[in-house]
Structures are given as C-alpha cells and as structure tokens.
Coordinates of C-alpha atoms and ligand atoms in Angstrom, one line a residue:
X1 CA 36.6 106.1 78.8
X2 CA 39.1 103.8 77.5
X3 CA 39.4 103.7 73.7
X4 CA 40.5 100.1 73.7
X5 CA 37.1 99.0 75.1
X6 CA 35.4 99.6 71.7
X7 CA 34.9 95.9 71.2
X8 CA 32.0 96.3 73.5
X9 CA 28.6 96.7 71.8
X10 CA 26.9 98.1 74.9
X11 CA 25.2 101.5 74.9
X12 CA 28.2 103.2 76.4
X13 CA 30.5 102.0 73.6
X14 CA 27.9 103.1 71.1
X15 CA 27.7 106.5 72.6
X16 CA 31.4 106.9 72.5
X17 CA 31.5 106.0 68.9
X18 CA 28.6 108.3 68.1
X19 CA 30.5 111.1 69.8
X20 CA 33.5 110.5 67.6
X21 CA 31.4 110.4 64.5
X22 CA 29.5 113.6 65.4
X23 CA 32.8 115.5 66.1
X24 CA 34.3 114.5 62.8
X25 CA 31.1 115.3 60.9
X26 CA 30.9 118.8 62.5
X27 CA 34.6 119.5 62.5
X28 CA 35.8 118.0 59.3
X29 CA 39.6 118.3 59.1
X30 CA 39.7 120.4 62.2
X31 CA 38.4 117.4 64.2
X32 CA 41.6 115.5 63.5
X33 CA 43.3 114.5 66.8
X34 CA 40.7 116.0 69.1
X35 CA 39.8 114.3 72.3
X36 CA 36.3 112.9 71.9
X37 CA 36.3 110.7 75.0
X38 CA 33.4 111.0 77.4
X39 CA 34.4 112.2 80.8
X40 CA 32.3 111.1 83.8
X41 CA 30.5 114.2 85.1
X42 CA 31.7 115.6 88.4
X43 CA 28.1 116.3 89.6
X44 CA 24.8 114.6 88.9
X45 CA 23.3 117.9 87.5
X46 CA 25.8 117.8 84.7
X47 CA 24.4 114.5 83.5
X48 CA 26.4 111.2 83.5
X49 CA 29.1 112.1 81.0
X50 CA 30.5 115.2 79.4
X51 CA 31.7 115.7 75.8
X52 CA 34.1 118.6 75.9
X53 CA 35.2 118.7 72.2
X54 CA 33.2 121.9 71.3
X55 CA 35.7 124.3 72.9
X56 CA 38.9 123.1 71.2
X57 CA 36.9 122.6 67.9
X58 CA 35.5 126.2 68.1
X59 CA 38.9 127.5 68.8
X60 CA 40.4 125.7 65.8
X61 CA 37.6 126.8 63.5
X62 CA 37.4 130.4 64.9
X63 CA 33.7 129.8 65.8
X64 CA 31.6 130.3 68.9
X65 CA 32.0 127.0 70.9
X66 CA 28.3 127.1 71.9
X67 CA 27.3 127.2 68.3
X68 CA 29.6 124.2 67.6
X69 CA 28.1 122.4 70.7
X70 CA 24.6 123.0 69.3
X71 CA 25.6 121.3 66.0
X72 CA 27.1 118.4 67.9
X73 CA 24.0 118.0 70.0
X74 CA 21.8 118.0 66.9
X75 CA 24.0 115.3 65.3
X76 CA 23.8 113.2 68.5
X77 CA 20.1 113.6 68.8
X78 CA 19.3 112.8 65.2
X79 CA 18.0 109.3 64.4
X80 CA 21.1 108.6 62.3
X81 CA 23.4 108.8 65.3
X82 CA 22.2 105.4 66.4
X83 CA 22.1 106.6 70.0
X84 CA 18.9 108.6 70.1
X85 CA 17.3 105.7 72.1
X86 CA 20.3 105.6 74.5
X87 CA 20.4 109.1 75.7
X88 CA 18.1 111.8 77.0
X89 CA 18.1 115.1 75.2
X90 CA 21.7 116.4 75.6
X91 CA 22.2 119.8 77.3
X92 CA 24.7 122.5 76.6
X93 CA 26.3 124.2 79.6
X94 CA 28.7 127.1 80.2
X95 CA 31.1 127.8 77.3
X96 CA 30.0 124.7 75.4
X97 CA 30.2 121.6 77.6
X98 CA 27.7 118.9 76.4
X99 CA 26.0 117.0 79.2
X100 CA 24.9 113.6 78.3
X101 CA 22.5 111.5 80.4
X102 CA 21.9 107.8 79.6
X103 CA 18.3 106.5 79.7
X104 CA 17.7 104.1 82.6
X105 CA 17.2 101.2 80.1
X106 CA 20.5 102.0 78.4
X107 CA 22.3 102.1 81.7
X108 CA 20.8 98.7 82.5
X109 CA 22.0 97.2 79.2
X110 CA 25.5 98.7 79.6
X111 CA 25.8 97.0 83.0
X112 CA 24.3 93.9 81.5
X113 CA 27.1 93.9 78.9
X114 CA 29.9 94.0 81.5
X115 CA 28.3 91.4 83.7
X116 CA 30.6 88.5 82.9
X117 CA 34.0 87.2 84.0
X118 CA 35.9 90.2 82.5
X119 CA 33.8 92.8 84.2
X120 CA 34.5 95.2 81.4
X121 CA 38.3 95.1 81.6
X122 CA 39.6 95.2 78.0
X123 CA 42.4 92.9 77.4
X124 CA 45.4 94.3 75.6
X125 CA 46.7 92.0 72.9
X126 CA 50.4 92.8 72.7
X127 CA 53.0 90.5 71.3
X128 CA 55.7 91.6 73.7
X129 CA 55.9 91.0 77.4
X130 CA 56.5 93.4 80.3
X131 CA 59.1 92.9 82.9
X132 CA 58.8 94.1 86.5
X133 CA 61.8 94.4 88.8
X134 CA 60.6 93.3 92.2
X135 CA 61.9 92.7 95.7
X136 CA 65.6 93.1 95.2
X137 CA 66.7 91.8 98.6
X138 CA 70.4 91.4 99.4
X139 CA 71.8 88.0 100.5
X140 CA 72.9 87.7 104.1
X141 CA 70.7 90.7 105.1
X142 CA 67.4 90.8 106.8
X143 CA 64.4 92.2 104.8
X144 CA 63.5 95.6 106.1
X145 CA 60.5 97.7 105.5
X146 CA 61.9 99.1 102.2
X147 CA 61.6 95.6 100.8
X148 CA 58.0 95.6 101.7
X149 CA 57.4 98.3 99.1
X150 CA 59.5 96.7 96.3
X151 CA 57.8 93.4 96.9
X152 CA 54.2 94.6 97.4
X153 CA 54.1 97.4 94.9
X154 CA 56.1 95.3 92.4
X155 CA 53.8 92.4 92.7
X156 CA 50.7 94.5 92.4
X157 CA 52.0 96.3 89.3
X158 CA 52.6 92.9 87.8
X159 CA 49.1 91.7 88.7
X160 CA 47.6 94.9 87.1
X161 CA 49.4 94.1 83.9
X162 CA 48.3 90.5 84.1
X163 CA 44.7 91.6 84.6
X164 CA 44.7 93.5 81.4
X165 CA 46.0 90.5 79.6
X166 CA 49.7 91.1 79.3
X167 CA 52.5 88.6 79.7
X168 CA 54.5 89.5 82.7
X169 CA 57.9 88.5 84.0
X170 CA 58.7 89.3 87.7
X171 CA 62.5 89.6 88.1
X172 CA 64.1 89.6 91.5
X173 CA 67.5 91.1 91.1
X174 CA 69.0 89.7 94.3
X175 CA 72.2 91.2 95.6
X176 CA 74.0 87.9 95.7
X177 CA 77.4 88.7 94.3
X178 CA 80.5 90.7 95.0
X179 CA 82.9 91.6 97.8
X180 CA 80.5 92.0 100.8
X181 CA 79.2 88.5 100.3
X182 CA 82.8 87.1 99.9
X183 CA 83.7 89.0 103.1
X184 CA 80.8 87.4 105.0
X185 CA 81.7 84.0 103.6
X186 CA 85.3 84.4 104.7
X187 CA 84.3 85.6 108.2
X188 CA 81.9 82.7 108.7
X189 CA 84.5 80.2 107.7
X190 CA 87.4 81.6 109.8
X191 CA 85.0 81.5 112.8
X192 CA 84.1 77.9 112.0
X193 CA 80.3 78.7 112.0
X194 CA 78.2 75.7 111.1
X195 CA 76.4 76.7 108.0
X196 CA 73.8 74.0 108.3
X197 CA 72.6 75.5 111.5
X198 CA 72.7 79.1 110.3
X199 CA 69.6 81.3 110.3
X200 CA 69.2 84.7 108.8
X201 CA 69.6 86.6 112.1
X202 CA 72.9 85.0 112.7
X203 CA 73.9 85.5 109.1
X204 CA 72.9 89.2 109.3
X205 CA 75.2 89.6 112.4
X206 CA 78.1 87.9 110.5
X207 CA 77.5 90.2 107.6
X208 CA 77.8 93.3 109.8
X209 CA 80.8 91.9 111.7
X210 CA 82.6 91.2 108.4
X211 CA 82.0 94.7 107.3
X212 CA 83.4 96.1 110.6
X213 CA 86.4 93.8 110.5
X214 CA 87.3 95.1 107.0
X215 CA 86.8 98.7 108.1
X216 CA 90.0 100.2 109.3
X217 CA 90.2 103.8 110.5
X218 CA 92.7 105.4 108.2
X219 CA 91.3 108.8 108.8
X220 CA 91.4 108.3 112.5
X221 CA 94.9 107.2 112.4
X222 CA 96.0 110.2 110.4
X223 CA 94.2 112.5 112.8
X224 CA 95.7 110.7 115.8
X225 CA 99.2 111.1 114.4
X226 CA 98.7 114.8 113.5
X227 CA 97.3 115.5 116.9
X228 CA 100.0 113.5 118.7
X229 CA 97.4 111.5 120.5
X230 CA 100.0 109.4 122.2
X231 CA 101.7 106.2 121.3
X232 CA 99.0 104.0 122.9
X233 CA 96.1 105.3 120.9
X234 CA 98.2 105.4 117.7
X235 CA 99.3 101.8 118.2
X236 CA 95.7 100.8 118.7
X237 CA 94.6 102.4 115.5
X238 CA 97.6 101.0 113.6
X239 CA 96.7 97.5 114.7
X240 CA 93.1 98.1 113.7
X241 CA 94.2 99.4 110.4
X242 CA 96.5 96.4 109.8
X243 CA 93.9 93.8 110.6
X244 CA 91.4 95.6 108.4
X245 CA 93.8 95.5 105.5
X246 CA 94.3 91.8 106.2
X247 CA 90.6 91.2 106.3
X248 CA 90.1 93.0 103.0
X249 CA 92.9 91.0 101.4
X250 CA 91.3 87.7 102.7
X251 CA 87.9 88.8 101.4
X252 CA 89.4 89.5 98.0
X253 CA 91.0 86.2 98.0
X254 CA 87.7 84.6 98.9
X255 CA 86.0 86.4 96.1
X256 CA 88.6 85.2 93.6
X257 CA 88.0 81.6 94.8
X258 CA 84.3 82.0 94.6
X259 CA 84.5 83.6 91.1
X260 CA 86.8 80.8 89.9
X261 CA 84.3 78.2 91.0
X262 CA 86.0 76.7 94.0
X263 CA 83.6 73.9 95.0
X264 CA 83.7 74.4 98.7
X265 CA 83.3 78.2 98.4
X266 CA 80.4 77.8 95.9
X267 CA 78.6 75.4 98.2
X268 CA 78.9 77.8 101.1
X269 CA 77.7 80.7 99.0
X270 CA 74.7 78.7 97.9
X271 CA 73.9 78.0 101.5
X272 CA 73.9 81.7 102.2
X273 CA 71.4 82.3 99.5
X274 CA 69.3 79.5 100.7
X275 CA 69.2 80.8 104.3
X276 CA 68.3 84.3 103.0
X277 CA 65.7 83.2 100.5
X278 CA 64.0 80.8 103.0
X279 CA 63.1 83.8 105.0
X280 CA 62.3 86.0 102.0
X281 CA 59.8 83.4 100.8
X282 CA 58.3 83.1 104.2
X283 CA 57.5 86.9 103.9
X284 CA 56.4 86.8 100.3
X285 CA 54.0 83.9 101.1
X286 CA 52.5 85.7 104.0
X287 CA 52.1 88.7 101.8
X288 CA 50.4 86.7 99.1
X289 CA 52.8 87.9 96.4
X290 CA 53.6 85.8 93.4
X291 CA 57.4 86.1 93.9
X292 CA 59.2 82.7 94.0
X293 CA 62.2 80.9 92.7
X294 CA 61.0 81.5 89.2
X295 CA 61.5 85.2 89.8
X296 CA 65.0 84.8 91.0
X297 CA 67.6 86.3 88.6
X298 CA 70.2 87.7 90.9
X299 CA 73.3 89.7 90.2
X300 CA 75.3 86.5 90.0
X301 CA 73.4 85.3 87.0
X302 CA 75.0 88.0 84.9
X303 CA 78.5 87.6 86.2
X304 CA 79.7 86.0 83.0
X305 CA 78.3 88.8 80.8
X306 CA 80.0 91.7 82.5
X307 CA 83.3 91.7 80.7
X308 CA 81.5 91.5 77.4
X309 CA 79.1 94.3 78.3
X310 CA 82.0 96.5 79.0
X311 CA 83.7 95.5 75.8
X312 CA 80.6 96.3 73.8
X313 CA 80.6 99.8 75.2
X314 CA 84.3 100.3 74.5
X315 CA 83.8 98.9 70.9
X316 CA 81.0 101.3 70.2
X317 CA 83.1 104.2 71.5
X318 CA 80.6 104.8 74.3
X319 CA 82.9 104.0 77.2
X320 CA 86.2 105.8 77.7
X321 CA 89.1 105.6 80.1
X322 CA 89.1 107.9 83.1
X323 CA 92.1 107.6 85.5
X324 CA 92.4 103.9 84.8
X325 CA 88.7 103.2 85.1
X326 CA 86.1 102.9 82.3
X327 CA 83.2 105.3 82.3
X328 CA 80.2 106.1 80.1
X329 CA 79.6 109.8 79.6
X330 CA 76.3 111.6 78.9
X331 CA 75.9 114.8 77.1
X332 CA 73.5 116.3 79.6
X333 CA 75.1 115.5 82.9
X334 CA 78.4 116.1 84.6
X335 CA 78.7 112.8 86.4
X336 CA 79.8 109.8 84.3
X337 CA 78.6 106.3 85.0
X338 CA 81.4 104.0 86.1
X339 CA 81.3 100.5 84.5
X340 CA 84.7 99.1 85.4
X341 CA 86.9 100.1 88.3
X342 CA 90.7 100.6 88.1
X343 CA 91.3 97.3 89.7
X344 CA 89.2 95.6 87.0
X345 CA 86.1 95.1 89.2
X346 CA 82.6 95.6 87.9
X347 CA 79.9 97.6 89.5
X348 CA 76.2 97.7 90.3
X349 CA 75.6 99.6 87.1
X350 CA 77.5 97.1 84.9
X351 CA 75.3 94.3 86.2
X352 CA 72.2 96.3 85.7
X353 CA 73.2 96.9 82.1
X354 CA 73.6 93.2 81.5
X355 CA 70.2 92.5 83.2
X356 CA 68.4 95.2 81.3
X357 CA 69.7 93.8 78.0
X358 CA 68.5 90.4 79.0
X359 CA 65.1 91.7 80.0
X360 CA 64.5 93.5 76.7
X361 CA 66.1 91.1 74.3
X362 CA 65.7 87.7 75.9
X363 CA 62.5 88.2 77.8
X364 CA 61.2 90.2 74.8
X365 CA 59.8 93.1 76.8
X366 CA 58.5 96.3 75.3
X367 CA 58.2 97.7 78.8
X368 CA 60.5 97.3 81.8
X369 CA 59.5 98.7 85.2
X370 CA 61.8 99.0 88.1
X371 CA 60.0 99.1 91.4
X372 CA 63.0 100.4 93.4
X373 CA 63.6 103.1 96.1
X374 CA 63.2 106.6 94.7
X375 CA 66.8 107.4 95.9
X376 CA 68.2 105.2 93.1
X377 CA 66.8 107.6 90.4
X378 CA 70.1 108.8 89.0
X379 CA 71.4 105.2 88.8
X380 CA 68.5 104.1 86.6
X381 CA 68.6 107.3 84.6
X382 CA 72.2 106.4 83.7
X383 CA 71.5 102.7 83.1
X384 CA 68.5 103.4 80.9
X385 CA 70.2 106.1 78.8
X386 CA 73.3 103.9 78.3
X387 CA 71.1 101.0 77.2
X388 CA 69.3 103.2 74.7
X389 CA 72.6 104.6 73.4
X390 CA 74.0 101.2 72.6
X391 CA 70.7 100.0 71.1
X392 CA 69.8 97.3 73.6
X393 CA 66.4 99.0 74.3
X394 CA 65.3 98.3 70.7
X395 CA 63.6 95.0 69.9
X396 CA 64.3 93.1 66.6
X397 CA 61.0 94.4 65.2
X398 CA 62.1 98.0 65.8
X399 CA 59.9 98.6 68.9
X400 CA 61.7 100.7 71.4
X401 CA 61.1 99.3 74.9
X402 CA 59.9 101.7 77.5
X403 CA 62.2 101.8 80.5
X404 CA 60.7 103.1 83.7
X405 CA 61.8 103.6 87.2
X406 CA 58.8 103.5 89.6
X407 CA 60.6 105.0 92.5
X408 CA 58.9 104.6 95.9
X409 CA 59.1 106.8 98.9
X410 CA 60.3 106.0 102.4
X411 CA 58.2 104.4 105.2
X412 CA 58.3 106.7 108.2
X413 CA 57.8 106.2 111.9
X414 CA 55.5 108.3 114.1
X415 CA 58.3 110.9 114.4
X416 CA 58.2 111.4 110.6
X417 CA 61.7 110.0 110.3
X418 CA 62.6 106.7 108.5
X419 CA 61.0 103.9 110.5
X420 CA 63.3 102.4 113.1
X421 CA 63.0 100.3 116.3
X422 CA 63.4 102.1 119.6
X423 CA 67.1 101.1 119.6
X424 CA 67.6 102.7 116.3
X425 CA 67.9 99.5 114.3
X426 CA 65.9 98.8 111.1
X427 CA 62.6 97.0 111.7
X428 CA 62.7 93.4 110.5
X429 CA 59.9 93.0 107.9
X430 CA 58.8 89.8 109.5
X431 CA 58.3 91.5 112.9
X432 CA 56.1 94.1 111.2
X433 CA 54.1 91.5 109.4
X434 CA 53.6 89.5 112.6
X435 CA 52.5 92.6 114.5
X436 CA 49.9 93.3 111.8
X437 CA 48.7 89.7 111.8
X438 CA 48.3 89.9 115.6
X439 CA 46.2 93.0 115.3
X440 CA 44.1 91.6 112.5
X441 CA 43.4 88.4 114.4
X442 CA 42.5 90.3 117.6
X443 CA 40.0 92.4 115.7
X444 CA 38.4 89.5 114.0
X445 CA 38.2 87.4 117.1
X446 CA 36.6 90.2 119.0
X447 CA 34.0 90.6 116.3
X448 CA 33.3 86.9 116.2
X449 CA 32.2 87.1 119.9
X450 CA 29.1 88.9 118.9
X451 CA 26.3 86.3 118.5
X452 CA 25.0 88.3 115.5
X453 CA 28.3 88.3 113.6
X454 CA 28.6 86.2 110.5
X455 CA 31.8 84.8 111.9
X456 CA 30.2 83.8 115.2
X457 CA 30.7 80.0 115.8
X458 CA 33.3 79.5 113.1
X459 CA 36.2 77.3 114.2
X460 CA 39.3 79.0 115.6
X461 CA 41.5 78.2 112.7
X462 CA 39.1 79.8 110.3
X463 CA 38.8 82.9 112.4
X464 CA 42.5 83.2 112.6
X465 CA 42.8 82.8 108.9
X466 CA 40.5 85.7 108.4
X467 CA 42.5 87.7 111.0
X468 CA 45.7 87.0 109.1
X469 CA 44.0 88.2 105.9
X470 CA 42.9 91.4 107.6
X471 CA 46.3 92.2 109.1
X472 CA 48.1 91.7 105.8
X473 CA 45.4 93.6 103.9
X474 CA 46.0 96.5 106.3
X475 CA 49.7 96.7 105.6
X476 CA 49.4 96.1 101.8
X477 CA 46.6 98.6 101.3
X478 CA 48.4 101.3 103.2
X479 CA 51.4 100.7 101.1
X480 CA 49.5 100.7 97.8
X481 CA 47.0 103.4 98.4
X482 CA 49.3 106.4 98.8
X483 CA 51.0 107.7 95.6
X484 CA 54.0 105.6 95.1
X485 CA 56.6 108.3 95.1
X486 CA 55.5 109.7 98.5
X487 CA 56.7 108.9 101.9
X488 CA 54.1 107.6 104.4
X489 CA 53.8 107.1 108.1
X490 CA 53.5 103.5 109.3
X491 CA 50.6 103.6 111.7
X492 CA 49.2 100.2 112.4
X493 CA 46.2 101.5 114.4
X494 CA 45.0 103.4 111.4
X495 CA 45.8 100.7 108.9
X496 CA 43.8 97.9 110.6
X497 CA 40.7 100.1 111.3
X498 CA 37.5 98.8 109.7
X499 CA 36.5 102.3 108.9
X500 CA 38.2 104.9 106.7
X501 CA 40.4 104.4 103.6
X502 CA 41.8 101.1 104.7
X503 CA 42.2 97.6 103.4
X504 CA 40.0 96.0 106.1
X505 CA 37.2 98.5 105.2
X506 CA 37.1 97.2 101.6
X507 CA 37.3 93.6 102.9
X508 CA 34.5 94.3 105.3
X509 CA 32.3 95.8 102.5
X510 CA 33.0 92.7 100.4
X511 CA 32.1 90.3 103.2
X512 CA 28.9 92.2 103.9
X513 CA 27.8 91.8 100.3
X514 CA 28.7 88.1 100.4
X515 CA 26.6 87.6 103.5
X516 CA 23.7 89.4 101.9
X517 CA 23.9 87.1 98.9
X518 CA 24.2 84.1 101.1
X519 CA 21.0 85.1 102.9
X520 CA 19.2 85.7 99.7
X521 CA 19.8 82.1 98.7
X522 CA 17.8 81.1 95.6
X523 CA 16.1 84.5 95.6
X524 CA 19.2 85.7 93.8
X525 CA 18.9 85.3 90.1
X526 CA 22.1 86.1 88.1
X527 CA 20.1 86.9 85.0
X528 CA 17.3 89.0 86.6
X529 CA 16.4 92.1 84.6
X530 CA 18.2 95.1 85.9
X531 CA 16.2 98.2 86.8
X532 CA 17.9 101.5 87.3
X533 CA 15.3 103.8 88.9
X534 CA 16.6 105.6 92.0
X535 CA 19.4 108.2 91.9
X536 CA 21.5 105.9 94.1
X537 CA 21.1 103.0 91.8
X538 CA 22.0 105.2 88.9
X539 CA 25.2 106.5 90.6
X540 CA 26.2 102.9 91.6
X541 CA 25.7 101.6 88.1
X542 CA 27.7 104.5 86.6
X543 CA 30.5 103.8 88.9
X544 CA 30.5 100.0 88.1
X545 CA 30.7 100.9 84.4
X546 CA 34.0 102.5 85.1
X547 CA 35.6 99.4 86.6
X548 CA 37.5 98.4 83.5
X549 CA 38.8 101.9 83.0
X550 CA 40.0 102.0 86.6
X551 CA 42.0 98.8 86.2
X552 CA 43.5 99.8 82.9
X553 CA 44.3 103.3 84.2
X554 CA 46.0 102.0 87.3
X555 CA 48.1 99.5 85.1
X556 CA 49.2 102.0 82.5
X557 CA 49.9 104.8 84.9
X558 CA 51.8 102.4 87.2
X559 CA 49.7 103.8 90.1
X560 CA 47.9 101.1 92.1
X561 CA 46.6 103.9 94.3
X562 CA 44.1 104.7 91.5
X563 CA 42.5 101.3 91.8
X564 CA 42.5 101.7 95.5
X565 CA 40.7 105.0 95.2
X566 CA 38.2 103.5 92.8
X567 CA 37.4 100.5 95.1
X568 CA 37.1 102.8 98.0
X569 CA 34.5 105.0 96.2
X570 CA 32.7 101.8 95.0
X571 CA 32.4 100.6 98.6
X572 CA 31.2 104.0 99.8
X573 CA 28.8 104.4 97.0
X574 CA 27.4 101.0 97.8
X575 CA 26.8 102.1 101.4
X576 CA 24.9 105.1 100.2
X577 CA 22.8 102.9 97.9
X578 CA 22.2 100.4 100.6
X579 CA 21.0 102.9 103.2
X580 CA 18.5 104.4 100.6
X581 CA 17.5 101.2 98.7
X582 CA 16.4 98.1 100.6
X583 CA 17.5 94.9 99.0
X584 CA 16.1 91.8 100.7
X585 CA 13.2 93.9 101.9
X586 CA 12.6 95.7 98.6
X587 CA 9.1 96.7 97.7
X588 CA 8.5 94.1 95.1
X589 CA 10.1 90.9 93.6
X590 CA 11.3 92.6 90.4
X591 CA 13.1 95.3 92.4
X592 CA 14.6 92.8 94.8
X593 CA 15.9 90.6 92.1
X594 CA 17.4 93.5 90.2
X595 CA 19.1 94.8 93.4
X596 CA 20.4 91.4 94.3
X597 CA 22.0 91.2 90.9
X598 CA 23.5 94.7 91.4
X599 CA 24.8 93.5 94.8
X600 CA 26.4 90.5 93.2
X601 CA 28.1 92.7 90.5
X602 CA 29.5 95.1 93.1
X603 CA 30.7 92.1 95.1
X604 CA 32.5 90.7 92.2
X605 CA 34.0 94.0 91.2
X606 CA 35.4 94.4 94.8
X607 CA 36.7 90.8 94.8
X608 CA 38.3 91.2 91.4
X609 CA 39.8 94.6 92.3
X610 CA 41.2 93.3 95.6
X611 CA 42.6 90.2 93.9
X612 CA 44.2 92.5 91.4
X613 CA 45.8 94.5 94.2
X614 CA 46.9 91.2 95.8
X615 CA 44.6 91.5 98.8
X616 CA 42.5 88.6 100.1
X617 CA 38.7 89.0 100.2
X618 CA 37.2 86.7 102.8
X619 CA 33.5 85.9 102.5
X620 CA 32.8 86.5 106.1
X621 CA 34.1 88.9 108.6
Ligands
LIG701 N1 69.7 95.1 95.9 C1 69.4 96.5 95.5 C2 69.4 97.3 96.8 O1 69.1 96.8 97.9 C3 68.1 96.6 94.9 C4 68.0 96.0 93.5 C5 67.1 96.8 92.6 N2 67.1 96.3 91.3 C6 68.0 96.5 90.3 N3 67.8 95.9 89.1 N4 69.0 97.3 90.5 O2 69.6 98.5 96.7

C-alpha cells in the first residue's frame, strides 16, 4: 500500500492506520522505522492482505514473533482499533505472518471510496517539477527504432508523473549543432541542392555523403606506402586524402560561419531542422506522444553557455588541462571527462552540462530523468557527478535534485541481432509504424466482417481509425511492457495478437466492457450499491483497489512495465470474473446493478491506465 494515500477515509486506509497504531502500541520504541504496510496476499487462503511486522519486531525485542503476532492481532481485533467492523478475525500463520481479510461490506465501501475521477491515485503535491529527456533525434538523420524507445518510454514516464499530479517538462535534446551538421550544410550547398524541395530521405543521404567526403584514409595510405602497393594505388589514396582534408577544412569554415550568425548559413540550417522535425512530428503524432515544438531544446540552444560552463569548472578548480585539452577528473574512475578539445571545440558532455544546469535551476526540477540508450551510461554518470560536484544539482532551497539515467535496451531482429533491414540498413521508424498500422487495420477489418462484431457496419474511416489505434498500441505496449533496460525482439505478429500479453488484448478487453455497458443502457446505475459476494468478485475488487498503487509504483520506479503488468492482470481477472459471474443475465436486479457498476469501474481503470501509458482505448473493436 502506498503511504501517501492516507488522505482516503475508506476501510483500507483505516486498516493501514490501525496496523501502524497496533505495531507502535505493541512495539514501543522498537517499532520505530518498522515497515507496517499491508502487503497483498499471494494466495486467497492467506487472506486479502498480510501484516509482516511481527517478525522484525520479535527479533528486535528478543521475543517469539508468534507471541508478538498474537498481541498485534488482539490489538487489531479490539473495539478501540476502529477496524473491528472492517475485518474478519485475523489469523496468524507460519513464523508470525498476520493474515487479514476484509469483510465484504468493507471491500464494497473501499471500492466505493475510489469510484471517482481519481480512481484512488494519490496526487503528490510537490513544489518542484520533474524533467524528462525524451526523443533526442539528430538533425539530418532518419529516426530509427532506437528513437522509438526514447520517444515512447520518455513520453510514458512523463505521463505517469503527470498522472500522479507532478509538473513535468519534456525536453527534446536534438542533435542540431556541431561539425557534422556544418558538413552536411556545406555539401548540400556545393552541390546546389534546392533546400526548399528537400525531404528527410534526401537529407539523410547528403549527411552520409558529407561524412564520406570528409573521411580520408590516412591509415590505408600509410599501409599502402609501407607495403609498396604501387604508385597507382598510392596516388589514388593520396588524392582521396587530400580531398578529405579539403572537405574537412570547408566544413570547419562552414561551422565558423554558422556560429558567427551568417544569415544565409543560419537560414539553411533552420531549413534542415525543419525538414527533420516535420518527419519527427509525423511520427510522434502517429505515436500519440505529447512531444512537440514546446519540447524542443536542442544542443544549439546551449551554444552560448558552453564557454562559461567550462570557465566555471576551471574557476572551481574542477577542470584541469590535459595535453592542451580541458578535462574533469573523478576520484573513482580512470577516464576523465573531456569538456574542451585542444582546438577549443566543445563536446557532447559540455552541452549536457549546460542543459542539466538549465533543467535543474531554470526549470526548477528536483528530478531529471534521461530516457536514453543504455550504452550512454558512462557519459551520464560523468555528467551527473560533475554537476553535483559544481553544485548545479542543488536547488536554491537546498533540495538536491535526483539525476537519473533510464537506459533502455536494444530492439532486436528475429536473429537476436540489432534490428536491421535485409540489406543491413537501419529500419526507418516510419516504415515500422506503417507496417504496424497495416497489420492493425487488416485485423480490425477482418473482425468487422462478422455480422455479430460490434464494429460491423461502421464506416470505413472509423474502422481504419480503430485499426491504426490497434497497430500503434501493439508497438507501444511491446516497447513499454518489457523491463526498460532489457533488449527485446521486434516481432510484429506477436505484438498485434489479440491474445496474450499485448496492447490489443488490453484494448479488446476495454472495448468488450464498453459494449457491455452500452447494451445495459439505463439498467446501469453508477451509484448502485456494491455487493461483493463471490470469490471472483472479491479478487476483482481487491485488484481494483490497487490501481492507485500500481500507477504510483510505475511512476516512482520509472518502470512503465509495472503498470502494463497490472493492467494485464486486471483484464485477465476480469475474464475470470465474467466467466463465473453473469452480468446482464445476473440472478436478480441488485446483483446485476452491482456487477454493472463493477464493470464500469474496471472499464475506467483500463481506460485510465491505457491513457497513462499513452495507448488509445477505442470503445468498439
Ligand atoms: N542525440 C543523442 C544521440 O543520438 C541523444 C540525446 C540524448 N539526450 C541527451 N541529453 N544527451 O545519441
């Protein structure tokens, strides 16, 4: 249970507080700091919840834990506990576990208490904001499947924080500055490419060509000379080397012009960003992520801070010279962090230092989460530590901001190697999304052919809209439901299946409930008295009562997968309930009304959970 949900006055909250009171009454000083939260029982025969404080308390006091448990049980069962009407007689099991079972009426009123907009999700009132580093695309390059993860997971983590009431800033740290971009600009200009007609594919090609042009083969040349490869080969390599050096010089020149604000250069550069971002926003829109121009805070926006960032580290004695360059050293690692090159240029790390200071200090964040490829772990370790050393992680009120790298694993192909096209190129994210949408649409259209399907007879545009939602849900859920740090295999067939641990399965469960409520019409009464009689109803209600905890837990642990698991078990538990307990054909009116209300709460929990994950929940499927 979540301690922050104590504002609730429902039976569960009362039971939690009674447990705390009992533990401190029995334990006295020894109870200090003990975990008194109620844990959901693993099996129905252990009751609904367990209180496990008797063991640590017994240990501290040097007493038999079962004896301690007996005293706790007596305290809970006494009329003064205030929960005697809420629970059945508690049982002691094994070394001193206390099994608690709520009375059906208490379960009903606990559910009643969460049956409002909030669905039992406690809102955290914090003065400071949280910043999430999302997306992080690079200008002039196609989005690939890695950007799917920084975009999807980043946005969902942001939504989770928003759901628990926190102010959130999404920051898209675009790679929009530096030599590679200047190189591309130069190459486009010398070739007289019409920037107005440019699309991202063409831009991507120009980027790669510019890289090639600037890449001489110094090693090859040395080897050719050493091995006396013949004048022809050597001359060829020399020419290549010369033109590479010329391209590099030209790119540096272009960078200087860009940096000094040359109007023509700047206009071309802006056009490159526009071409890139048009496509990025096409993807983020299809993906239903809230990443837009407001999230844009690319590397270039910190370009004027870099010299000053470096000066600050020098001034504080935290940066030292190393062979002409400036580095920050850390006590516990060999490798220093480079913040200024010998030629005076700044680095990825320098920009990240400036950005992190901005996030903590200007955006007033007491938590900054970087949703970035796990392979950048060392980079963030350095940047975070350097920021703490110089004091930029500390807010004016003394709060030390928590800096976290949520590193994600790699998306793999069927061969368990990083996902590539047959020709070995990176998959364009857009192509993957389109493939998923096609699959989803085909599945939904096929279903709609059945005269009994709720979608039968809907117009084609509506059916295709549902299909798109299904395809995207498939991709997003697959990305969110595995533990973030792990690699996973991209398998579209499995992802779009309506059965199993998939997004479409959850959507389908939600749509079934919606259809059921629609059929019930005015027989559904949102205020009907809730009856919790059968074991299936009981299990379903207990699970619903944990919705708030599931959301809060996924947010604070930065693991959307936990909410996925919760929603999946809610959908499965609902199926079990539904096969055992008729709803529209219930034995009497009171039971039917109660069950319809239960259906409606489950539907809303699913819809809310899916929305928090960033997954659409169509009403019909
Ligand atoms: N553009 C970077 C890359 O493609 C990712 C940016 C991640 N965010 C950051 N603040 N460094 O690797």
